[in-house]
Amino acid sequence: EVQLLESGGGLIQPGGSLRLSCATSGFTFTSYAMGWVRQAPGKGLEWVSSINDIGVSTYYADSVKGRFTIFKDNSKNTLFLQLNSLRAEDTALYYCVKYSAAWYNEAWGQGTLVSVSS
Amino acid sequence: EIVLTQSPATLSLSPGERATLSCRASQSVSSYLAWYQQKPGQAPRLLISDASGRATGVPARFSGGGSGTDFTLTISSLEPEDFAVYYCHQRRSWPRTFGQGTKVEIK
């Protein structure tokens, strides 16, 4: 069974940094692309970032480009999202997603909440 | 950026009724479209990929159709557990985008 467990969220001041982690199990981590999708309170889904299976190709939403970095540690089967220069509008529940071979969001974690406020 | 517009925003129906949800893309996404279901307090769940392919474990009452710019998700006969928010999503190009969602509520 595929399991995705996010951690690292919390309350942070504007301009601060956080690192989100997504520990995975139940599949061959090095064979699948992964990503992050966020959902602001009471709002819809917003794609944030994606990384290919071997971790060399990365993609970002314009709203986070230059501030967020996605990377994989294949030795630990863990996906990360480094969040820098955080803004109030980054406040959201951040979901880790595993892609299918066709790059659809096949499996989702339960999310980790990031709150940016002074 | 491909904009996905879902309609209606809210659909009020009774159990047993048929639900038809629409997703329109601002430019062609071919068949690279998915549908997700999200219940309150839960993560989204993949229902349909490549416009019409049901994901593993998804009941047959869910069906997807369309190509290019116009897509539909149909629930043939609503069960109590189907009342939720539904999102469409395209993987045709970067950035990936989602529709704003359609809430299916009990009438």
PDB file of C-alpha atoms in Angstrom:
ATOM      1  CA  GLU A   1       0.000   0.000   0.000  1.00  0.00           C
ATOM      2  CA  VAL A   2       1.303   3.419  -0.976  1.00  0.00           C
ATOM      3  CA  GLN A   3       1.830   5.701   2.018  1.00  0.00           C
ATOM      4  CA  LEU A   4       2.819   9.357   1.981  1.00  0.00           C
ATOM      5  CA  LEU A   5       3.425  11.095   5.307  1.00  0.00           C
ATOM      6  CA  GLU A   6       4.081  14.818   5.306  1.00  0.00           C
ATOM      7  CA  SER A   7       5.716  16.759   8.106  1.00  0.00           C
ATOM      8  CA  GLY A   8       7.443  20.066   8.713  1.00  0.00           C
ATOM      9  CA  GLY A   9       4.560  22.486   8.607  1.00  0.00           C
ATOM     10  CA  GLY A  10       3.923  25.095  11.247  1.00  0.00           C
ATOM     11  CA  LEU A  11       3.439  28.765  12.064  1.00  0.00           C
ATOM     12  CA  ILE A  12       6.122  30.974  10.563  1.00  0.00           C
ATOM     13  CA  GLN A  13       6.584  34.727  10.207  1.00  0.00           C
ATOM     14  CA  PRO A  14       6.570  36.398   6.800  1.00  0.00           C
ATOM     15  CA  GLY A  15      10.006  36.140   5.224  1.00  0.00           C
ATOM     16  CA  GLY A  16      10.816  32.961   7.109  1.00  0.00           C
ATOM     17  CA  SER A  17      11.722  29.489   5.870  1.00  0.00           C
ATOM     18  CA  LEU A  18      10.429  25.954   6.340  1.00  0.00           C
ATOM     19  CA  ARG A  19      11.329  22.563   4.953  1.00  0.00           C
ATOM     20  CA  LEU A  20       8.509  20.138   4.302  1.00  0.00           C
ATOM     21  CA  SER A  21       9.190  16.415   4.178  1.00  0.00           C
ATOM     22  CA  CYS A  22       7.200  13.562   2.686  1.00  0.00           C
ATOM     23  CA  ALA A  23       8.231  10.111   3.840  1.00  0.00           C
ATOM     24  CA  THR A  24       7.082   7.434   1.443  1.00  0.00           C
ATOM     25  CA  SER A  25       6.608   3.677   1.444  1.00  0.00           C
ATOM     26  CA  GLY A  26       4.847   0.987  -0.523  1.00  0.00           C
ATOM     27  CA  PHE A  27       6.352   1.709  -3.952  1.00  0.00           C
ATOM     28  CA  THR A  28       9.698   2.080  -5.685  1.00  0.00           C
ATOM     29  CA  PHE A  29      10.443   5.728  -4.944  1.00  0.00           C
ATOM     30  CA  THR A  30      13.070   6.089  -7.660  1.00  0.00           C
ATOM     31  CA  SER A  31      10.599   5.030 -10.357  1.00  0.00           C
ATOM     32  CA  TYR A  32       7.980   7.741  -9.906  1.00  0.00           C
ATOM     33  CA  ALA A  33       7.702  11.468 -10.276  1.00  0.00           C
ATOM     34  CA  MET A  34       6.431  13.299  -7.219  1.00  0.00           C
ATOM     35  CA  GLY A  35       5.007  16.686  -6.419  1.00  0.00           C
ATOM     36  CA  TRP A  36       3.314  19.114  -4.073  1.00  0.00           C
ATOM     37  CA  VAL A  37      -0.193  20.555  -4.282  1.00  0.00           C
ATOM     38  CA  ARG A  38      -1.528  23.104  -1.808  1.00  0.00           C
ATOM     39  CA  GLN A  39      -4.936  24.191  -0.659  1.00  0.00           C
ATOM     40  CA  ALA A  40      -5.534  27.487   1.108  1.00  0.00           C
ATOM     41  CA  PRO A  41      -8.181  27.378   3.848  1.00  0.00           C
ATOM     42  CA  GLY A  42     -11.609  27.032   2.260  1.00  0.00           C
ATOM     43  CA  LYS A  43     -10.192  27.281  -1.258  1.00  0.00           C
ATOM     44  CA  GLY A  44      -9.443  25.011  -4.192  1.00  0.00           C
ATOM     45  CA  LEU A  45      -6.385  23.026  -5.196  1.00  0.00           C
ATOM     46  CA  GLU A  46      -3.239  24.716  -6.509  1.00  0.00           C
ATOM     47  CA  TRP A  47      -0.324  22.871  -8.081  1.00  0.00           C
ATOM     48  CA  VAL A  48       2.975  23.991  -6.532  1.00  0.00           C
ATOM     49  CA  SER A  49       5.868  21.918  -7.841  1.00  0.00           C
ATOM     50  CA  SER A  50       6.868  18.614  -9.440  1.00  0.00           C
ATOM     51  CA  ILE A  51      10.031  16.561  -9.840  1.00  0.00           C
ATOM     52  CA  ASN A  52      10.733  13.666 -12.159  1.00  0.00           C
ATOM     53  CA  ASP A  53      11.589  10.143 -11.036  1.00  0.00           C
ATOM     54  CA  ILE A  54      15.359  10.549 -10.916  1.00  0.00           C
ATOM     55  CA  GLY A  55      15.146  14.065  -9.520  1.00  0.00           C
ATOM     56  CA  VAL A  56      16.882  15.988 -12.285  1.00  0.00           C
ATOM     57  CA  SER A  57      13.900  17.797 -13.796  1.00  0.00           C
ATOM     58  CA  THR A  58      11.904  20.191 -11.647  1.00  0.00           C
ATOM     59  CA  TYR A  59       8.883  22.379 -12.314  1.00  0.00           C
ATOM     60  CA  TYR A  60       7.348  25.243 -10.342  1.00  0.00           C
ATOM     61  CA  ALA A  61       4.249  27.398 -10.302  1.00  0.00           C
ATOM     62  CA  ASP A  62       5.059  31.029 -11.077  1.00  0.00           C
ATOM     63  CA  SER A  63       3.765  31.982  -7.622  1.00  0.00           C
ATOM     64  CA  VAL A  64       6.591  30.061  -5.912  1.00  0.00           C
ATOM     65  CA  LYS A  65       9.384  30.084  -8.512  1.00  0.00           C
ATOM     66  CA  GLY A  66      12.631  31.356  -7.032  1.00  0.00           C
ATOM     67  CA  ARG A  67      11.386  30.883  -3.463  1.00  0.00           C
ATOM     68  CA  PHE A  68      10.596  27.153  -3.225  1.00  0.00           C
ATOM     69  CA  THR A  69      12.855  24.223  -4.081  1.00  0.00           C
ATOM     70  CA  ILE A  70      11.743  20.638  -4.573  1.00  0.00           C
ATOM     71  CA  PHE A  71      14.159  17.738  -4.228  1.00  0.00           C
ATOM     72  CA  LYS A  72      14.251  14.022  -3.531  1.00  0.00           C
ATOM     73  CA  ASP A  73      16.505  11.939  -1.301  1.00  0.00           C
ATOM     74  CA  ASN A  74      16.292   8.594  -3.024  1.00  0.00           C
ATOM     75  CA  SER A  75      18.352   6.909  -0.298  1.00  0.00           C
ATOM     76  CA  LYS A  76      15.656   7.825   2.244  1.00  0.00           C
ATOM     77  CA  ASN A  77      12.592   7.499  -0.025  1.00  0.00           C
ATOM     78  CA  THR A  78      11.720  11.046   0.985  1.00  0.00           C
ATOM     79  CA  LEU A  79      10.502  14.075  -0.950  1.00  0.00           C
ATOM     80  CA  PHE A  80      11.237  17.587   0.265  1.00  0.00           C
ATOM     81  CA  LEU A  81      10.010  21.107  -0.386  1.00  0.00           C
ATOM     82  CA  GLN A  82      12.163  23.958   0.848  1.00  0.00           C
ATOM     83  CA  LEU A  83      10.064  27.078   1.355  1.00  0.00           C
ATOM     84  CA  ASN A  84      11.923  30.408   1.577  1.00  0.00           C
ATOM     85  CA  SER A  85      10.771  34.032   1.705  1.00  0.00           C
ATOM     86  CA  LEU A  86       7.355  32.939   2.863  1.00  0.00           C
ATOM     87  CA  ARG A  87       4.352  35.200   2.362  1.00  0.00           C
ATOM     88  CA  ALA A  88       0.907  35.296   3.901  1.00  0.00           C
ATOM     89  CA  GLU A  89      -0.525  33.942   0.649  1.00  0.00           C
ATOM     90  CA  ASP A  90       1.546  30.776   1.053  1.00  0.00           C
ATOM     91  CA  THR A  91      -0.672  29.793   3.987  1.00  0.00           C
ATOM     92  CA  ALA A  92      -2.180  26.453   3.013  1.00  0.00           C
ATOM     93  CA  LEU A  93      -2.359  22.729   3.573  1.00  0.00           C
ATOM     94  CA  TYR A  94       0.477  21.241   1.538  1.00  0.00           C
ATOM     95  CA  TYR A  95      -0.153  17.802   0.053  1.00  0.00           C
ATOM     96  CA  CYS A  96       2.573  15.473  -1.126  1.00  0.00           C
ATOM     97  CA  VAL A  97       1.509  13.589  -4.253  1.00  0.00           C
ATOM     98  CA  LYS A  98       2.818  10.545  -6.074  1.00  0.00           C
ATOM     99  CA  TYR A  99       2.304  10.632  -9.799  1.00  0.00           C
ATOM    100  CA  SER A 100       1.169   7.775 -11.965  1.00  0.00           C
ATOM    101  CA  ALA A 101       3.292   6.842 -14.962  1.00  0.00           C
ATOM    102  CA  ALA A 102       1.098   9.306 -16.880  1.00  0.00           C
ATOM    103  CA  TRP A 103       1.794  12.162 -14.433  1.00  0.00           C
ATOM    104  CA  TYR A 104      -1.594  12.226 -12.721  1.00  0.00           C
ATOM    105  CA  ASN A 105      -1.859  12.746  -8.949  1.00  0.00           C
ATOM    106  CA  GLU A 106      -2.379   9.067  -8.183  1.00  0.00           C
ATOM    107  CA  ALA A 107      -1.829   9.109  -4.424  1.00  0.00           C
ATOM    108  CA  TRP A 108      -2.038  11.880  -1.846  1.00  0.00           C
ATOM    109  CA  GLY A 109      -0.772  12.344   1.667  1.00  0.00           C
ATOM    110  CA  GLN A 110      -2.946  13.868   4.368  1.00  0.00           C
ATOM    111  CA  GLY A 111      -1.139  17.192   4.184  1.00  0.00           C
ATOM    112  CA  THR A 112       0.897  19.434   6.450  1.00  0.00           C
ATOM    113  CA  LEU A 113      -0.329  22.903   7.361  1.00  0.00           C
ATOM    114  CA  VAL A 114       1.810  25.962   6.761  1.00  0.00           C
ATOM    115  CA  SER A 115       0.609  29.206   8.358  1.00  0.00           C
ATOM    116  CA  VAL A 116       2.455  32.416   7.537  1.00  0.00           C
ATOM    117  CA  SER A 117       1.567  35.210   9.916  1.00  0.00           C
ATOM    118  CA  SER A 118       3.189  37.811  12.118  1.00  0.00           C
TER     119      SER A 118
ATOM    120  CA  GLU B   1      -1.366  28.901 -18.656  1.00  0.00           C
ATOM    121  CA  ILE B   2      -4.381  26.710 -19.356  1.00  0.00           C
ATOM    122  CA  VAL B   3      -7.400  27.869 -17.386  1.00  0.00           C
ATOM    123  CA  LEU B   4      -9.982  25.249 -16.426  1.00  0.00           C
ATOM    124  CA  THR B   5     -13.501  26.512 -15.756  1.00  0.00           C
ATOM    125  CA  GLN B   6     -15.912  24.210 -13.980  1.00  0.00           C
ATOM    126  CA  SER B   7     -19.679  24.523 -13.976  1.00  0.00           C
ATOM    127  CA  PRO B   8     -21.865  24.715 -12.142  1.00  0.00           C
ATOM    128  CA  ALA B   9     -20.199  25.902  -8.943  1.00  0.00           C
ATOM    129  CA  THR B  10     -22.779  24.005  -6.901  1.00  0.00           C
ATOM    130  CA  LEU B  11     -25.081  21.177  -7.907  1.00  0.00           C
ATOM    131  CA  SER B  12     -27.984  20.396  -5.573  1.00  0.00           C
ATOM    132  CA  LEU B  13     -29.341  16.907  -6.158  1.00  0.00           C
ATOM    133  CA  SER B  14     -30.997  14.045  -4.322  1.00  0.00           C
ATOM    134  CA  PRO B  15     -29.590  10.537  -3.856  1.00  0.00           C
ATOM    135  CA  GLY B  16     -30.377   8.419  -6.893  1.00  0.00           C
ATOM    136  CA  GLU B  17     -30.296  11.351  -9.295  1.00  0.00           C
ATOM    137  CA  ARG B  18     -27.827  11.767 -12.133  1.00  0.00           C
ATOM    138  CA  ALA B  19     -25.077  14.375 -11.805  1.00  0.00           C
ATOM    139  CA  THR B  20     -23.361  15.966 -14.774  1.00  0.00           C
ATOM    140  CA  LEU B  21     -20.337  18.178 -14.094  1.00  0.00           C
ATOM    141  CA  SER B  22     -18.583  20.247 -16.742  1.00  0.00           C
ATOM    142  CA  CYS B  23     -14.965  21.351 -17.192  1.00  0.00           C
ATOM    143  CA  ARG B  24     -13.936  23.656 -20.005  1.00  0.00           C
ATOM    144  CA  ALA B  25     -10.309  24.379 -20.898  1.00  0.00           C
ATOM    145  CA  SER B  26      -9.091  27.691 -22.304  1.00  0.00           C
ATOM    146  CA  GLN B  27      -7.128  25.750 -24.941  1.00  0.00           C
ATOM    147  CA  SER B  28      -6.973  22.148 -26.002  1.00  0.00           C
ATOM    148  CA  VAL B  29      -5.650  19.661 -23.463  1.00  0.00           C
ATOM    149  CA  SER B  30      -6.235  16.725 -25.811  1.00  0.00           C
ATOM    150  CA  SER B  31      -7.361  13.941 -23.444  1.00  0.00           C
ATOM    151  CA  TYR B  32      -4.891  14.821 -20.679  1.00  0.00           C
ATOM    152  CA  LEU B  33      -7.549  15.578 -18.105  1.00  0.00           C
ATOM    153  CA  ALA B  34      -8.322  14.073 -14.719  1.00  0.00           C
ATOM    154  CA  TRP B  35     -11.116  14.342 -12.159  1.00  0.00           C
ATOM    155  CA  TYR B  36     -10.646  14.246  -8.387  1.00  0.00           C
ATOM    156  CA  GLN B  37     -13.129  13.918  -5.535  1.00  0.00           C
ATOM    157  CA  GLN B  38     -12.555  15.638  -2.200  1.00  0.00           C
ATOM    158  CA  LYS B  39     -14.657  15.090   0.900  1.00  0.00           C
ATOM    159  CA  PRO B  40     -14.487  17.430   3.918  1.00  0.00           C
ATOM    160  CA  GLY B  41     -11.315  16.934   5.951  1.00  0.00           C
ATOM    161  CA  GLN B  42      -9.877  14.468   3.460  1.00  0.00           C
ATOM    162  CA  ALA B  43      -7.236  14.556   0.763  1.00  0.00           C
ATOM    163  CA  PRO B  44      -8.425  14.474  -2.841  1.00  0.00           C
ATOM    164  CA  ARG B  45      -8.841  11.120  -4.559  1.00  0.00           C
ATOM    165  CA  LEU B  46      -8.165  10.396  -8.223  1.00  0.00           C
ATOM    166  CA  LEU B  47     -11.346   9.243  -9.980  1.00  0.00           C
ATOM    167  CA  ILE B  48     -10.702   9.586 -13.724  1.00  0.00           C
ATOM    168  CA  SER B  49      -7.544  10.008 -15.792  1.00  0.00           C
ATOM    169  CA  ASP B  50      -7.000  10.591 -19.489  1.00  0.00           C
ATOM    170  CA  ALA B  51     -10.548  11.998 -19.628  1.00  0.00           C
ATOM    171  CA  SER B  52     -12.351   8.665 -19.355  1.00  0.00           C
ATOM    172  CA  GLY B  53     -10.229   6.074 -17.571  1.00  0.00           C
ATOM    173  CA  ARG B  54     -11.525   5.109 -14.132  1.00  0.00           C
ATOM    174  CA  ALA B  55      -8.890   4.802 -11.450  1.00  0.00           C
ATOM    175  CA  THR B  56      -8.528   1.577  -9.485  1.00  0.00           C
ATOM    176  CA  GLY B  57     -11.450   0.958  -7.172  1.00  0.00           C
ATOM    177  CA  VAL B  58     -13.673   3.721  -8.563  1.00  0.00           C
ATOM    178  CA  PRO B  59     -17.275   2.567  -8.955  1.00  0.00           C
ATOM    179  CA  ALA B  60     -18.729   2.195 -12.427  1.00  0.00           C
ATOM    180  CA  ARG B  61     -21.336   4.893 -11.740  1.00  0.00           C
ATOM    181  CA  PHE B  62     -18.542   7.428 -12.333  1.00  0.00           C
ATOM    182  CA  SER B  63     -17.753   8.103 -15.978  1.00  0.00           C
ATOM    183  CA  GLY B  64     -15.756  10.749 -17.778  1.00  0.00           C
ATOM    184  CA  GLY B  65     -15.937  12.008 -21.319  1.00  0.00           C
ATOM    185  CA  GLY B  66     -14.776  14.656 -23.726  1.00  0.00           C
ATOM    186  CA  SER B  67     -11.591  15.773 -25.418  1.00  0.00           C
ATOM    187  CA  GLY B  68      -9.978  18.975 -26.529  1.00  0.00           C
ATOM    188  CA  THR B  69     -11.590  21.717 -24.475  1.00  0.00           C
ATOM    189  CA  ASP B  70     -14.874  20.272 -23.184  1.00  0.00           C
ATOM    190  CA  PHE B  71     -15.149  17.519 -20.607  1.00  0.00           C
ATOM    191  CA  THR B  72     -17.812  16.014 -18.397  1.00  0.00           C
ATOM    192  CA  LEU B  73     -17.908  13.891 -15.285  1.00  0.00           C
ATOM    193  CA  THR B  74     -21.130  11.956 -14.877  1.00  0.00           C
ATOM    194  CA  ILE B  75     -22.336  10.175 -11.775  1.00  0.00           C
ATOM    195  CA  SER B  76     -25.151   7.976 -13.009  1.00  0.00           C
ATOM    196  CA  SER B  77     -27.004   7.582  -9.712  1.00  0.00           C
ATOM    197  CA  LEU B  78     -25.802   9.510  -6.675  1.00  0.00           C
ATOM    198  CA  GLU B  79     -24.982   7.550  -3.552  1.00  0.00           C
ATOM    199  CA  PRO B  80     -24.810   9.300  -0.155  1.00  0.00           C
ATOM    200  CA  GLU B  81     -21.004   9.049  -0.178  1.00  0.00           C
ATOM    201  CA  ASP B  82     -20.755  10.915  -3.509  1.00  0.00           C
ATOM    202  CA  PHE B  83     -21.683  14.296  -2.058  1.00  0.00           C
ATOM    203  CA  ALA B  84     -18.347  16.097  -2.197  1.00  0.00           C
ATOM    204  CA  VAL B  85     -16.330  18.619  -4.178  1.00  0.00           C
ATOM    205  CA  TYR B  86     -15.002  17.585  -7.596  1.00  0.00           C
ATOM    206  CA  TYR B  87     -12.015  19.105  -9.362  1.00  0.00           C
ATOM    207  CA  CYS B  88     -10.762  18.736 -12.913  1.00  0.00           C
ATOM    208  CA  HIS B  89      -7.032  18.944 -13.636  1.00  0.00           C
ATOM    209  CA  GLN B  90      -4.924  19.090 -16.789  1.00  0.00           C
ATOM    210  CA  ARG B  91      -1.488  17.618 -17.381  1.00  0.00           C
ATOM    211  CA  ARG B  92      -1.212  18.758 -20.999  1.00  0.00           C
ATOM    212  CA  SER B  93       1.280  21.474 -20.196  1.00  0.00           C
ATOM    213  CA  TRP B  94       3.139  23.360 -17.468  1.00  0.00           C
ATOM    214  CA  PRO B  95       2.002  24.884 -15.243  1.00  0.00           C
ATOM    215  CA  ARG B  96      -0.406  22.168 -14.213  1.00  0.00           C
ATOM    216  CA  THR B  97      -3.782  23.651 -13.371  1.00  0.00           C
ATOM    217  CA  PHE B  98      -6.975  22.714 -11.569  1.00  0.00           C
ATOM    218  CA  GLY B  99     -10.509  23.913 -12.025  1.00  0.00           C
ATOM    219  CA  GLN B 100     -12.089  25.822  -9.161  1.00  0.00           C
ATOM    220  CA  GLY B 101     -14.284  22.892  -8.176  1.00  0.00           C
ATOM    221  CA  THR B 102     -17.935  21.863  -8.284  1.00  0.00           C
ATOM    222  CA  LYS B 103     -19.663  21.096  -5.016  1.00  0.00           C
ATOM    223  CA  VAL B 104     -22.293  18.360  -5.237  1.00  0.00           C
ATOM    224  CA  GLU B 105     -24.627  18.851  -2.298  1.00  0.00           C
ATOM    225  CA  ILE B 106     -27.698  17.091  -1.017  1.00  0.00           C
ATOM    226  CA  LYS B 107     -30.910  18.796  -2.062  1.00  0.00           C
TER     227      LYS B 107
END
